[in-house]
């Protein structure tokens, strides 16, 4: 948050795991990691590649590295019989065990491993990228079938309930993010066999198998009969698998759901049509030391030579306005070109969005169109039928494979609630790299030449075949269920005070606020019901919401901060009734640093995250209000904020999404929400945040002023205006420097952003606020120039209570503040 008009300073310290200067042209802020921007019902965000790429790319540039053997050992450990017990010999044992499969000496009743070498010999022939797919799929699936029979002491058996298979895709996969649709086309995917078969069964009018046999088994009591039935079921499964391998595994399915994808495999060919650099498989394989590939790690340095900072652009589906938007709105005067198209005689409260497909144009058809038509038209035809045209053209740029695969990871994160981590694989010619994604960051292992070093590829498959769903990163505490035909998640846990706490998370509800990106807090806000909490608190009239997010382990937790805030509320009416009501919370005990310590990654605990779930009374967004009603709730939040600041609780995250309200005794009560970036009085320079410039009260108050303008100019009657009729869209995805330029340009000429149908008093107030900010900025800039002339050493500004009160009073002294302060007439309740 750069103070207005100040040169060469940054008032918001970067996070501890932010890149050093020069590492990326988009800088991290404490409010934004990954591609998280503004929620606003996802109306402003567009999953166009040109808009998403810079944020995904920035996270890719921060990738950590580990050795291939370390990654394989860690994956084997998770698939072992005793994951918590160190077993350093697993890799060597498994490398020896898979040699018969590599050398064509293993077979089952249905497959023989000699077919693997046949497929690999086909793989190295000249051809284009698509020629890689079928031989790779055949080699992989044949290997999986053979590896089922390999037993290694200390390793689990394969998991029939998952039964992974490699499936060709290269077809559009669509997913909705708060009613807005994205479309991508991964080359190959790894997913459960039942999920791979489903699209082909549906096309033939068949039914998904398994239900009848399970019901029959549940009725039987005889253990021997059950064992026989299990053997028969396993035999049927293997035959079903073989039939799918022979036909549909290499066919293109329709409508694969992202929630079922366990890993994506993306291919690139350096020299299409040639075999230079791709040697055929050796006659036989032995266990050898790892041989480094060239390059050993998939280079991402070349990405930094490109300019990742977008022009007029958006970023993808998000958590709430407290991420990048918070950086935008709370950055004082820190942002790029004057906004265009901000005025209108009649502003329509409608908007649509479509996302880009891989190597294709966007389709701006209405998001509610049929998924098949959207996918086919958007990805294959590249039609552009929408009115949402802007300065960007909709043709996807040439995406680096690392960014492209990162985009798939973002989709996989978004499709599964509370997912802990993900795996993807990038294949370039005969080398593969395993990429590991979690909310602390990204790790890639050194390359594996799967043609010359086939045993290591087989060990990878051997480990993955023994993964339960939670080993794939799915959070086993969130159980998918169908309630009245809608997707929900159950969460149950023992609580010392309440006993068993049951939460039903309504994850398909249209009020859910989602996140899209790779790193950071990844906040989801979901409507929730609970018998246990209803018993304790009664039936809450407005309902409850669950906030699920990844917080930095080194920071004071939000529940702890709220505990102090609650104590302050007991003695200050400006805080009482103006803070969120935390009903229940739980902290998971699986820090993201654990895998980094196992892999030998540098600084494994820096930025380590843990998952939290907090349940609150439901509040209403401030964006529903305008004019005097908006001002009244907004000012209540300011009064709460300033009291907390004086009492030693610094909010640091003022944004539209964190300003809420509710009804009490016929009056709207403003609520300052979201304290997961807050700090206490005794905390100077968090472990999770470091910076040379102290965060001051005026920085947050500036954010309040920008929030008022943002809401007033972008909303009409509580609905986000269509693109082209609202300003500031491009601000949401810009870095701090570019955003500063945008804001200065906006302040140079406010006239184009003045809607003709907006009441005069709120507009006057916006102008007055920026006038006051400009005056203060001028005075600070003048003082800075004078100190520079005297060669004084810059010092962090000190702020007294009188400075705090005086800064707020300078806004209250304006005529427009007085006019808006007159009590609004409330509707009858």
mmCIF file with all atom_site columns, N, CA and C in Angstrom, residues 493-501 536 584-586:
data_model
loop_
_atom_site.group_PDB
_atom_site.id
_atom_site.type_symbol
_atom_site.label_atom_id
_atom_site.label_alt_id
_atom_site.label_comp_id
_atom_site.label_asym_id
_atom_site.label_entity_id
_atom_site.label_seq_id
_atom_site.pdbx_PDB_ins_code
_atom_site.Cartn_x
_atom_site.Cartn_y
_atom_site.Cartn_z
_atom_site.occupancy
_atom_site.B_iso_or_equiv
_atom_site.pdbx_formal_charge
_atom_site.auth_seq_id
_atom_site.auth_comp_id
_atom_site.auth_asym_id
_atom_site.auth_atom_id
_atom_site.pdbx_PDB_model_num
ATOM 1  N N  . UNK A 1 493 ? -16.271 -33.408 13.397 1.00 0.00 ? 493 UNK A N  1
ATOM 2  C CA . UNK A 1 493 ? -15.066 -33.506 14.217 1.00 0.00 ? 493 UNK A CA 1
ATOM 3  C C  . UNK A 1 493 ? -15.455 -33.413 15.689 1.00 0.00 ? 493 UNK A C  1
ATOM 4  N N  . UNK A 1 494 ? -14.697 -34.067 16.532 1.00 0.00 ? 494 UNK A N  1
ATOM 5  C CA . UNK A 1 494 ? -14.947 -34.043 17.975 1.00 0.00 ? 494 UNK A CA 1
ATOM 6  C C  . UNK A 1 494 ? -14.433 -32.744 18.561 1.00 0.00 ? 494 UNK A C  1
ATOM 7  N N  . UNK A 1 495 ? -15.282 -32.079 19.330 1.00 0.00 ? 495 UNK A N  1
ATOM 8  C CA . UNK A 1 495 ? -14.919 -30.818 19.975 1.00 0.00 ? 495 UNK A CA 1
ATOM 9  C C  . UNK A 1 495 ? -14.981 -31.007 21.483 1.00 0.00 ? 495 UNK A C  1
ATOM 10 N N  . UNK A 1 496 ? -13.978 -30.480 22.207 1.00 0.00 ? 496 UNK A N  1
ATOM 11 C CA . UNK A 1 496 ? -13.917 -30.677 23.648 1.00 0.00 ? 496 UNK A CA 1
ATOM 12 C C  . UNK A 1 496 ? -15.131 -30.101 24.362 1.00 0.00 ? 496 UNK A C  1
ATOM 13 N N  . UNK A 1 497 ? -15.644 -28.992 23.883 1.00 0.00 ? 497 UNK A N  1
ATOM 14 C CA . UNK A 1 497 ? -16.769 -28.333 24.543 1.00 0.00 ? 497 UNK A CA 1
ATOM 15 C C  . UNK A 1 497 ? -18.119 -28.834 24.052 1.00 0.00 ? 497 UNK A C  1
ATOM 16 N N  . UNK A 1 498 ? -18.262 -28.989 22.735 1.00 0.00 ? 498 UNK A N  1
ATOM 17 C CA . UNK A 1 498 ? -19.572 -29.283 22.150 1.00 0.00 ? 498 UNK A CA 1
ATOM 18 C C  . UNK A 1 498 ? -19.783 -30.751 21.826 1.00 0.00 ? 498 UNK A C  1
ATOM 19 N N  . UNK A 1 499 ? -18.756 -31.575 21.974 1.00 0.00 ? 499 UNK A N  1
ATOM 20 C CA . UNK A 1 499 ? -18.873 -32.941 21.525 1.00 0.00 ? 499 UNK A CA 1
ATOM 21 C C  . UNK A 1 499 ? -18.691 -33.019 20.027 1.00 0.00 ? 499 UNK A C  1
ATOM 22 N N  . UNK A 1 500 ? -19.500 -33.806 19.348 1.00 0.00 ? 500 UNK A N  1
ATOM 23 C CA . UNK A 1 500 ? -19.377 -33.933 17.897 1.00 0.00 ? 500 UNK A CA 1
ATOM 24 C C  . UNK A 1 500 ? -19.973 -32.715 17.215 1.00 0.00 ? 500 UNK A C  1
ATOM 25 N N  . UNK A 1 501 ? -19.156 -32.010 16.460 1.00 0.00 ? 501 UNK A N  1
ATOM 26 C CA . UNK A 1 501 ? -19.620 -30.857 15.682 1.00 0.00 ? 501 UNK A CA 1
ATOM 27 C C  . UNK A 1 501 ? -19.820 -31.299 14.246 1.00 0.00 ? 501 UNK A C  1
ATOM 28 N N  . UNK A 1 536 ? -26.514 -24.935 20.167 1.00 0.00 ? 536 UNK A N  1
ATOM 29 C CA . UNK A 1 536 ? -25.840 -24.017 21.089 1.00 0.00 ? 536 UNK A CA 1
ATOM 30 C C  . UNK A 1 536 ? -26.341 -22.587 20.953 1.00 0.00 ? 536 UNK A C  1
ATOM 31 N N  . UNK A 1 584 ? -17.493 -20.795 15.980 1.00 0.00 ? 584 UNK A N  1
ATOM 32 C CA . UNK A 1 584 ? -16.707 -22.019 16.204 1.00 0.00 ? 584 UNK A CA 1
ATOM 33 C C  . UNK A 1 584 ? -15.538 -22.009 15.232 1.00 0.00 ? 584 UNK A C  1
ATOM 34 N N  . UNK A 1 585 ? -14.459 -22.670 15.610 1.00 0.00 ? 585 UNK A N  1
ATOM 35 C CA . UNK A 1 585 ? -13.313 -22.750 14.693 1.00 0.00 ? 585 UNK A CA 1
ATOM 36 C C  . UNK A 1 585 ? -12.513 -24.009 14.956 1.00 0.00 ? 585 UNK A C  1
ATOM 37 N N  . UNK A 1 586 ? -11.745 -24.391 13.949 1.00 0.00 ? 586 UNK A N  1
ATOM 38 C CA . UNK A 1 586 ? -10.881 -25.570 14.045 1.00 0.00 ? 586 UNK A CA 1
ATOM 39 C C  . UNK A 1 586 ? -9.623  -25.328 13.219 1.00 0.00 ? 586 UNK A C  1
#
